[in-house]
PDB file of C-alpha atoms in Angstrom:
ATOM      1  CA  MET A   1      54.452 -86.390  86.904  1.00  0.00           C
ATOM      2  CA  ALA A   2      56.276 -84.676  84.699  1.00  0.00           C
ATOM      3  CA  GLU A   3      55.464 -80.884  85.090  1.00  0.00           C
ATOM      4  CA  THR A   4      53.299 -79.904  82.091  1.00  0.00           C
ATOM      5  CA  LYS A   5      53.235 -75.656  80.911  1.00  0.00           C
ATOM      6  CA  LEU A   6      49.723 -74.641  80.804  1.00  0.00           C
ATOM      7  CA  THR A   7      47.940 -72.145  79.039  1.00  0.00           C
ATOM      8  CA  ASN A   8      45.320 -72.393  80.549  1.00  0.00           C
ATOM      9  CA  GLN A   9      44.934 -69.397  83.088  1.00  0.00           C
ATOM     10  CA  GLY A  10      44.274 -72.010  85.422  1.00  0.00           C
ATOM     11  CA  LEU A  11      41.511 -72.397  84.154  1.00  0.00           C
ATOM     12  CA  TRP A  12      39.841 -75.227  83.212  1.00  0.00           C
ATOM     13  CA  LEU A  13      36.060 -77.162  81.542  1.00  0.00           C
ATOM     14  CA  LEU A  14      33.848 -78.703  83.729  1.00  0.00           C
ATOM     15  CA  ARG A  15      33.123 -81.962  82.585  1.00  0.00           C
ATOM     16  CA  TYR A  16      31.220 -85.030  83.114  1.00  0.00           C
ATOM     17  CA  GLU A  17      32.396 -87.980  82.691  1.00  0.00           C
ATOM     18  CA  PRO A  18      30.687 -89.584  79.183  1.00  0.00           C
ATOM     19  CA  TYR A  19      30.846 -93.704  80.513  1.00  0.00           C
ATOM     20  CA  ALA A  20      29.027 -92.609  84.531  1.00  0.00           C
ATOM     21  CA  SER A  21      26.458 -91.119  82.230  1.00  0.00           C
ATOM     22  CA  ALA A  22      26.169 -94.267  79.666  1.00  0.00           C
ATOM     23  CA  LYS A  23      25.936 -95.836  82.645  1.00  0.00           C
ATOM     24  CA  ILE A  24      22.961 -93.821  83.734  1.00  0.00           C
ATOM     25  CA  ASP A  25      21.282 -93.946  80.712  1.00  0.00           C
ATOM     26  CA  TRP A  26      21.993 -98.508  79.613  1.00  0.00           C
ATOM     27  CA  HIS A  27      21.114 -99.428  83.325  1.00  0.00           C
ATOM     28  CA  LEU A  28      17.456 -97.243  82.639  1.00  0.00           C
ATOM     29  CA  ALA A  29      16.819 -97.893  79.437  1.00  0.00           C
ATOM     30  CA  ARG A  30      16.661-102.166  80.479  1.00  0.00           C
ATOM     31  CA  SER A  31      14.863-101.423  83.520  1.00  0.00           C
ATOM     32  CA  GLY A  32      12.311 -99.242  81.194  1.00  0.00           C
ATOM     33  CA  ARG A  33      12.451 -96.690  83.401  1.00  0.00           C
ATOM     34  CA  PRO A  34      11.827 -92.846  81.220  1.00  0.00           C
ATOM     35  CA  LYS A  35      15.193 -90.213  83.242  1.00  0.00           C
ATOM     36  CA  LEU A  36      12.882 -86.633  84.019  1.00  0.00           C
ATOM     37  CA  LEU A  37       8.927 -87.709  84.327  1.00  0.00           C
ATOM     38  CA  ASN A  38       8.477 -83.919  83.362  1.00  0.00           C
ATOM     39  CA  GLU A  39      11.216 -82.712  81.646  1.00  0.00           C
ATOM     40  CA  ARG A  40       7.953 -80.941  79.253  1.00  0.00           C
ATOM     41  CA  GLU A  41       5.928 -80.314  82.424  1.00  0.00           C
ATOM     42  CA  VAL A  42       9.630 -78.742  83.216  1.00  0.00           C
ATOM     43  CA  LYS A  43      10.346 -76.947  79.983  1.00  0.00           C
ATOM     44  CA  ASP A  44       7.261 -75.230  79.310  1.00  0.00           C
ATOM     45  CA  ALA A  45       7.284 -73.669  82.775  1.00  0.00           C
ATOM     46  CA  GLU A  46      10.991 -72.267  82.593  1.00  0.00           C
ATOM     47  CA  HIS A  47       9.801 -71.168  78.724  1.00  0.00           C
ATOM     48  CA  ALA A  48       6.546 -69.241  80.147  1.00  0.00           C
ATOM     49  CA  LEU A  49       9.062 -67.561  82.520  1.00  0.00           C
ATOM     50  CA  ARG A  50      11.432 -66.329  80.232  1.00  0.00           C
ATOM     51  CA  ILE A  51       8.679 -64.725  78.344  1.00  0.00           C
ATOM     52  CA  ALA A  52       7.164 -63.007  81.184  1.00  0.00           C
ATOM     53  CA  SER A  53      10.795 -62.343  82.515  1.00  0.00           C
ATOM     54  CA  GLY A  54      11.853 -60.542  79.489  1.00  0.00           C
ATOM     55  CA  ASN A  55      15.061 -62.579  80.250  1.00  0.00           C
ATOM     56  CA  ALA A  56      16.022 -64.218  76.643  1.00  0.00           C
ATOM     57  CA  ALA A  57      18.000 -67.269  78.093  1.00  0.00           C
ATOM     58  CA  PHE A  58      16.743 -66.619  82.122  1.00  0.00           C
ATOM     59  CA  ASN A  59      20.549 -68.866  83.241  1.00  0.00           C
ATOM     60  CA  GLY A  60      21.888 -66.196  85.471  1.00  0.00           C
ATOM     61  CA  SER A  61      18.089 -66.030  87.404  1.00  0.00           C
ATOM     62  CA  PRO A  62      18.048 -68.432  89.971  1.00  0.00           C
ATOM     63  CA  LEU A  63      14.454 -70.341  89.217  1.00  0.00           C
ATOM     64  CA  PRO A  64      10.846 -69.655  91.371  1.00  0.00           C
ATOM     65  CA  ALA A  65       9.093 -71.397  93.196  1.00  0.00           C
ATOM     66  CA  GLU A  66       6.501 -72.153  91.246  1.00  0.00           C
ATOM     67  CA  VAL A  67       8.550 -73.509  88.464  1.00  0.00           C
ATOM     68  CA  PRO A  68       8.343 -77.733  89.596  1.00  0.00           C
ATOM     69  CA  SER A  69      11.037 -79.325  90.482  1.00  0.00           C
ATOM     70  CA  VAL A  70      12.532 -82.491  87.997  1.00  0.00           C
ATOM     71  CA  GLN A  71      11.728 -85.894  88.760  1.00  0.00           C
ATOM     72  CA  LEU A  72      14.274 -87.898  89.059  1.00  0.00           C
ATOM     73  CA  ALA A  73      14.901 -91.783  88.626  1.00  0.00           C
ATOM     74  CA  MET A  74      18.103 -93.940  88.436  1.00  0.00           C
ATOM     75  CA  PRO A  75      19.288 -96.941  89.100  1.00  0.00           C
ATOM     76  CA  ASP A  76      18.560 -99.731  91.158  1.00  0.00           C
ATOM     77  CA  THR A  77      22.071-100.947  91.640  1.00  0.00           C
ATOM     78  CA  GLY A  78      25.460 -99.082  91.410  1.00  0.00           C
ATOM     79  CA  ASN A  79      27.549 -97.066  92.533  1.00  0.00           C
ATOM     80  CA  PRO A  80      25.683 -94.150  91.038  1.00  0.00           C
ATOM     81  CA  PRO A  81      27.931 -90.341  90.857  1.00  0.00           C
ATOM     82  CA  ASP A  82      29.049 -87.837  91.734  1.00  0.00           C
ATOM     83  CA  TYR A  83      28.021 -85.349  89.225  1.00  0.00           C
ATOM     84  CA  PHE A  84      26.506 -86.812  85.922  1.00  0.00           C
ATOM     85  CA  GLY A  85      24.184 -84.543  82.987  1.00  0.00           C
ATOM     86  CA  ILE A  86      20.499 -85.662  82.015  1.00  0.00           C
ATOM     87  CA  ALA A  87      19.125 -83.542  78.933  1.00  0.00           C
ATOM     88  CA  GLY A  88      21.515 -80.770  78.428  1.00  0.00           C
ATOM     89  CA  TRP A  89      20.933 -80.184  82.916  1.00  0.00           C
ATOM     90  CA  LYS A  90      23.076 -81.498  85.381  1.00  0.00           C
ATOM     91  CA  PHE A  91      22.942 -82.708  88.213  1.00  0.00           C
ATOM     92  CA  CYS A  92      25.725 -83.704  92.023  1.00  0.00           C
ATOM     93  CA  SER A  93      25.301 -85.113  95.293  1.00  0.00           C
ATOM     94  CA  ARG A  94      25.573 -83.278  98.351  1.00  0.00           C
ATOM     95  CA  ARG A  95      29.128 -84.332  98.859  1.00  0.00           C
ATOM     96  CA  PHE A  96      29.284 -82.507  95.206  1.00  0.00           C
ATOM     97  CA  ARG A  97      27.831 -79.201  96.714  1.00  0.00           C
ATOM     98  CA  GLU A  98      30.030 -79.327  99.338  1.00  0.00           C
ATOM     99  CA  ALA A  99      32.966 -79.057  98.162  1.00  0.00           C
ATOM    100  CA  LEU A 100      32.239 -77.069  95.262  1.00  0.00           C
ATOM    101  CA  ASP A 101      31.300 -74.580  97.990  1.00  0.00           C
ATOM    102  CA  GLN A 102      30.203 -71.542  96.136  1.00  0.00           C
ATOM    103  CA  PRO A 103      27.372 -69.062  97.599  1.00  0.00           C
ATOM    104  CA  GLU A 104      23.626 -68.535  96.528  1.00  0.00           C
ATOM    105  CA  HIS A 105      24.451 -65.954  93.637  1.00  0.00           C
ATOM    106  CA  VAL A 106      26.162 -67.981  92.083  1.00  0.00           C
ATOM    107  CA  VAL A 107      24.886 -71.113  92.339  1.00  0.00           C
ATOM    108  CA  GLN A 108      21.562 -72.701  92.021  1.00  0.00           C
ATOM    109  CA  PHE A 109      20.700 -75.999  93.799  1.00  0.00           C
ATOM    110  CA  ALA A 110      17.265 -76.064  92.134  1.00  0.00           C
ATOM    111  CA  PRO A 111      15.674 -79.546  94.474  1.00  0.00           C
ATOM    112  CA  VAL A 112      15.075 -82.995  93.120  1.00  0.00           C
ATOM    113  CA  ASP A 113      11.639 -84.900  93.209  1.00  0.00           C
ATOM    114  CA  PHE A 114      13.477 -89.139  93.662  1.00  0.00           C
ATOM    115  CA  ILE A 115      11.596 -91.137  92.190  1.00  0.00           C
ATOM    116  CA  GLY A 116      13.850 -94.428  91.806  1.00  0.00           C
ATOM    117  CA  GLY A 117      16.629 -95.571  92.360  1.00  0.00           C
ATOM    118  CA  GLY A 118      17.746 -97.725  95.138  1.00  0.00           C
ATOM    119  CA  ALA A 119      19.346 -96.780  99.170  1.00  0.00           C
ATOM    120  CA  ARG A 120      22.782 -95.684  97.496  1.00  0.00           C
ATOM    121  CA  ALA A 121      21.064 -93.043  94.937  1.00  0.00           C
ATOM    122  CA  ARG A 122      18.745 -91.615  97.495  1.00  0.00           C
ATOM    123  CA  ALA A 123      21.638 -91.416 100.014  1.00  0.00           C
ATOM    124  CA  GLN A 124      23.374 -88.622  97.461  1.00  0.00           C
ATOM    125  CA  GLU A 125      20.320 -86.426  97.478  1.00  0.00           C
ATOM    126  CA  TYR A 126      21.327 -85.128  94.297  1.00  0.00           C
ATOM    127  CA  ARG A 127      20.238 -81.150  93.422  1.00  0.00           C
ATOM    128  CA  ARG A 128      19.647 -79.592  89.413  1.00  0.00           C
ATOM    129  CA  LEU A 129      22.972 -77.730  89.151  1.00  0.00           C
ATOM    130  CA  ARG A 130      22.235 -74.746  87.941  1.00  0.00           C
ATOM    131  CA  VAL A 131      25.943 -71.968  87.630  1.00  0.00           C
ATOM    132  CA  LEU A 132      24.409 -68.154  87.285  1.00  0.00           C
ATOM    133  CA  ALA A 133      27.476 -66.560  87.607  1.00  0.00           C
ATOM    134  CA  CYS A 134      28.207 -65.357  83.403  1.00  0.00           C
ATOM    135  CA  GLN A 135      31.838 -63.580  82.468  1.00  0.00           C
ATOM    136  CA  PRO A 136      33.562 -63.498  79.357  1.00  0.00           C
ATOM    137  CA  ALA A 137      35.798 -65.916  78.783  1.00  0.00           C
ATOM    138  CA  MET A 138      36.324 -66.840  74.862  1.00  0.00           C
ATOM    139  CA  ASP A 139      39.245 -64.828  72.464  1.00  0.00           C
ATOM    140  CA  MET A 140      36.696 -65.702  70.300  1.00  0.00           C
ATOM    141  CA  GLN A 141      39.075 -64.681  66.899  1.00  0.00           C
ATOM    142  CA  HIS A 142      41.546 -67.132  67.634  1.00  0.00           C
ATOM    143  CA  SER A 143      39.550 -70.010  69.528  1.00  0.00           C
ATOM    144  CA  ASP A 144      38.080 -72.766  66.975  1.00  0.00           C
ATOM    145  CA  TYR A 145      34.360 -73.568  67.158  1.00  0.00           C
ATOM    146  CA  VAL A 146      31.201 -72.582  64.549  1.00  0.00           C
ATOM    147  CA  PRO A 147      30.188 -69.440  64.953  1.00  0.00           C
ATOM    148  CA  THR A 148      26.325 -68.848  64.955  1.00  0.00           C
ATOM    149  CA  ASP A 149      23.841 -66.473  64.825  1.00  0.00           C
ATOM    150  CA  GLY A 150      22.070 -65.830  69.157  1.00  0.00           C
ATOM    151  CA  CYS A 151      21.295 -62.325  70.882  1.00  0.00           C
ATOM    152  CA  ASP A 152      21.371 -60.940  74.108  1.00  0.00           C
ATOM    153  CA  PRO A 153      19.617 -62.269  76.553  1.00  0.00           C
ATOM    154  CA  VAL A 154      18.027 -59.788  78.172  1.00  0.00           C
ATOM    155  CA  THR A 155      17.648 -57.084  75.144  1.00  0.00           C
ATOM    156  CA  GLY A 156      17.116 -59.636  72.788  1.00  0.00           C
ATOM    157  CA  LYS A 157      19.743 -58.404  69.686  1.00  0.00           C
ATOM    158  CA  PRO A 158      21.464 -60.348  67.571  1.00  0.00           C
ATOM    159  CA  ARG A 159      24.994 -61.138  68.777  1.00  0.00           C
ATOM    160  CA  PRO A 160      27.761 -64.076  67.460  1.00  0.00           C
ATOM    161  CA  GLU A 161      27.733 -66.387  69.704  1.00  0.00           C
ATOM    162  CA  ALA A 162      29.088 -70.195  69.387  1.00  0.00           C
ATOM    163  CA  LEU A 163      28.711 -73.651  69.444  1.00  0.00           C
ATOM    164  CA  TYR A 164      31.016 -77.105  69.690  1.00  0.00           C
ATOM    165  CA  VAL A 165      33.922 -75.382  70.448  1.00  0.00           C
ATOM    166  CA  ARG A 166      36.387 -77.189  69.836  1.00  0.00           C
ATOM    167  CA  ARG A 167      39.589 -75.241  70.962  1.00  0.00           C
ATOM    168  CA  TYR A 168      39.190 -71.953  73.365  1.00  0.00           C
ATOM    169  CA  ALA A 169      41.971 -69.416  73.746  1.00  0.00           C
ATOM    170  CA  LEU A 170      40.838 -67.816  76.171  1.00  0.00           C
ATOM    171  CA  LEU A 171      41.046 -63.464  76.989  1.00  0.00           C
ATOM    172  CA  GLU A 172      44.506 -62.213  78.360  1.00  0.00           C
ATOM    173  CA  ASN A 173      44.697 -61.294  81.198  1.00  0.00           C
ATOM    174  CA  LEU A 174      41.547 -62.844  82.417  1.00  0.00           C
ATOM    175  CA  GLN A 175      40.650 -62.700  85.868  1.00  0.00           C
ATOM    176  CA  PRO A 176      38.193 -64.839  86.541  1.00  0.00           C
ATOM    177  CA  LYS A 177      35.544 -62.830  89.298  1.00  0.00           C
ATOM    178  CA  THR A 178      33.725 -66.112  90.738  1.00  0.00           C
ATOM    179  CA  GLY A 179      35.468 -70.038  91.286  1.00  0.00           C
ATOM    180  CA  ILE A 180      32.715 -71.374  88.886  1.00  0.00           C
ATOM    181  CA  PHE A 181      31.647 -69.254  86.010  1.00  0.00           C
ATOM    182  CA  ARG A 182      29.373 -69.499  82.712  1.00  0.00           C
ATOM    183  CA  ILE A 183      30.773 -68.923  79.596  1.00  0.00           C
ATOM    184  CA  ASP A 184      29.442 -66.042  77.766  1.00  0.00           C
ATOM    185  CA  LEU A 185      29.033 -66.475  74.678  1.00  0.00           C
ATOM    186  CA  THR A 186      28.886 -69.929  74.471  1.00  0.00           C
ATOM    187  CA  PRO A 187      25.717 -71.700  74.744  1.00  0.00           C
ATOM    188  CA  GLY A 188      26.199 -73.600  78.485  1.00  0.00           C
ATOM    189  CA  ASP A 189      30.194 -74.213  79.266  1.00  0.00           C
ATOM    190  CA  VAL A 190      31.000 -73.609  82.105  1.00  0.00           C
ATOM    191  CA  MET A 191      34.662 -73.255  83.724  1.00  0.00           C
ATOM    192  CA  VAL A 192      35.851 -73.420  87.288  1.00  0.00           C
ATOM    193  CA  THR A 193      39.701 -72.272  88.910  1.00  0.00           C
ATOM    194  CA  ASP A 194      41.622 -74.524  89.742  1.00  0.00           C
ATOM    195  CA  ALA A 195      41.209 -74.083  93.551  1.00  0.00           C
ATOM    196  CA  VAL A 196      37.587 -75.555  92.662  1.00  0.00           C
ATOM    197  CA  ALA A 197      38.506 -78.652  90.594  1.00  0.00           C
ATOM    198  CA  GLU A 198      41.334 -79.171  93.672  1.00  0.00           C
ATOM    199  CA  GLN A 199      38.287 -79.305  96.092  1.00  0.00           C
ATOM    200  CA  VAL A 200      36.329 -81.003  93.764  1.00  0.00           C
ATOM    201  CA  LEU A 201      38.231 -84.358  93.843  1.00  0.00           C
ATOM    202  CA  ARG A 202      39.780 -84.362  96.807  1.00  0.00           C
ATOM    203  CA  ALA A 203      36.953 -84.610  97.802  1.00  0.00           C
ATOM    204  CA  GLY A 204      36.782 -87.791  95.506  1.00  0.00           C
ATOM    205  CA  CYS A 205      33.413 -86.605  93.883  1.00  0.00           C
ATOM    206  CA  THR A 206      32.738 -88.809  90.931  1.00  0.00           C
ATOM    207  CA  GLY A 207      31.811 -88.779  87.898  1.00  0.00           C
ATOM    208  CA  VAL A 208      33.171 -85.736  86.534  1.00  0.00           C
ATOM    209  CA  GLU A 209      36.287 -83.847  84.517  1.00  0.00           C
ATOM    210  CA  PHE A 210      38.336 -80.692  84.068  1.00  0.00           C
ATOM    211  CA  LEU A 211      39.255 -79.865  81.044  1.00  0.00           C
ATOM    212  CA  ASP A 212      41.855 -78.660  79.847  1.00  0.00           C
ATOM    213  CA  PRO A 213      40.047 -75.696  77.638  1.00  0.00           C
ATOM    214  CA  THR A 214      43.154 -75.105  74.823  1.00  0.00           C
ATOM    215  CA  VAL A 215      43.375 -78.165  74.036  1.00  0.00           C
ATOM    216  CA  ARG A 216      41.692 -79.006  70.923  1.00  0.00           C
ATOM    217  CA  THR A 217      39.002 -82.463  71.098  1.00  0.00           C
ATOM    218  CA  SER A 218      39.937 -83.354  68.203  1.00  0.00           C
ATOM    219  CA  SER A 219      43.326 -84.213  68.921  1.00  0.00           C
ATOM    220  CA  ASP A 220      44.277 -87.652  70.533  1.00  0.00           C
ATOM    221  CA  MET A 221      45.278 -86.336  74.381  1.00  0.00           C
ATOM    222  CA  ARG A 222      43.008 -84.708  76.412  1.00  0.00           C
ATOM    223  CA  ARG A 223      44.220 -82.785  79.704  1.00  0.00           C
ATOM    224  CA  VAL A 224      42.945 -83.158  83.095  1.00  0.00           C
ATOM    225  CA  ARG A 225      43.279 -82.057  86.065  1.00  0.00           C
ATOM    226  CA  THR A 226      43.214 -84.755  88.863  1.00  0.00           C
ATOM    227  CA  ALA A 227      44.262 -84.157  93.201  1.00  0.00           C
ATOM    228  CA  THR A 228      47.018 -84.237  92.838  1.00  0.00           C
ATOM    229  CA  GLY A 229      48.376 -82.152  89.627  1.00  0.00           C
ATOM    230  CA  VAL A 230      47.657 -82.252  85.609  1.00  0.00           C
ATOM    231  CA  ALA A 231      47.795 -85.465  83.858  1.00  0.00           C
ATOM    232  CA  GLU A 232      48.328 -85.873  79.504  1.00  0.00           C
ATOM    233  CA  LEU A 233      45.586 -88.394  78.936  1.00  0.00           C
ATOM    234  CA  TRP A 234      46.127 -90.085  75.079  1.00  0.00           C
ATOM    235  CA  ILE A 235      43.480 -92.258  73.349  1.00  0.00           C
TER     236      ILE A 235
END
């Protein structure tokens, strides 16, 4: 593989592989089975806690026990992925959690009530992935995104935020404090270090992609981390 000069400072965007999640949607749609049985109940409980805590985002705090577990359905057949997303929530297998190998103050793996799926899906022992760690990473002056008016999740004061980030310019001399973290000033993008990406890929986890954040999403080329290095994929 030809050596590729990178500008991403050894950081990768964590993404679920779109076809893996699409397969789950397709199979459940055919069976008429909902993917999440209590989505509204869980969201209402989280919203009530945000109000009570004064934390508008509630992203950096572990979910307390009074928030009900997500009731997750999966297809009865097929090869269930180690990582996928539904309704903006991220789910991961035991293998993914072990490969990620992060402390409790960095990532929370919230319980899931598994209400449908075959033996293979049940063997994955899925949990809901919530990344608690957060830090600034984005150079907003040089990134390509849609600006929006947001608010500080703790103080509630207005602040600029970024939607639909097409290309990240990273802060100069960015030093990750944790192996995985949410990006400050974006709704939900997550970055991991090169070491963490390699761990997950070498463990053979499926359904996951690690994208170079500095490559424009509208480009015909995607740069991804592989188990053995870096690859450029053209479409």
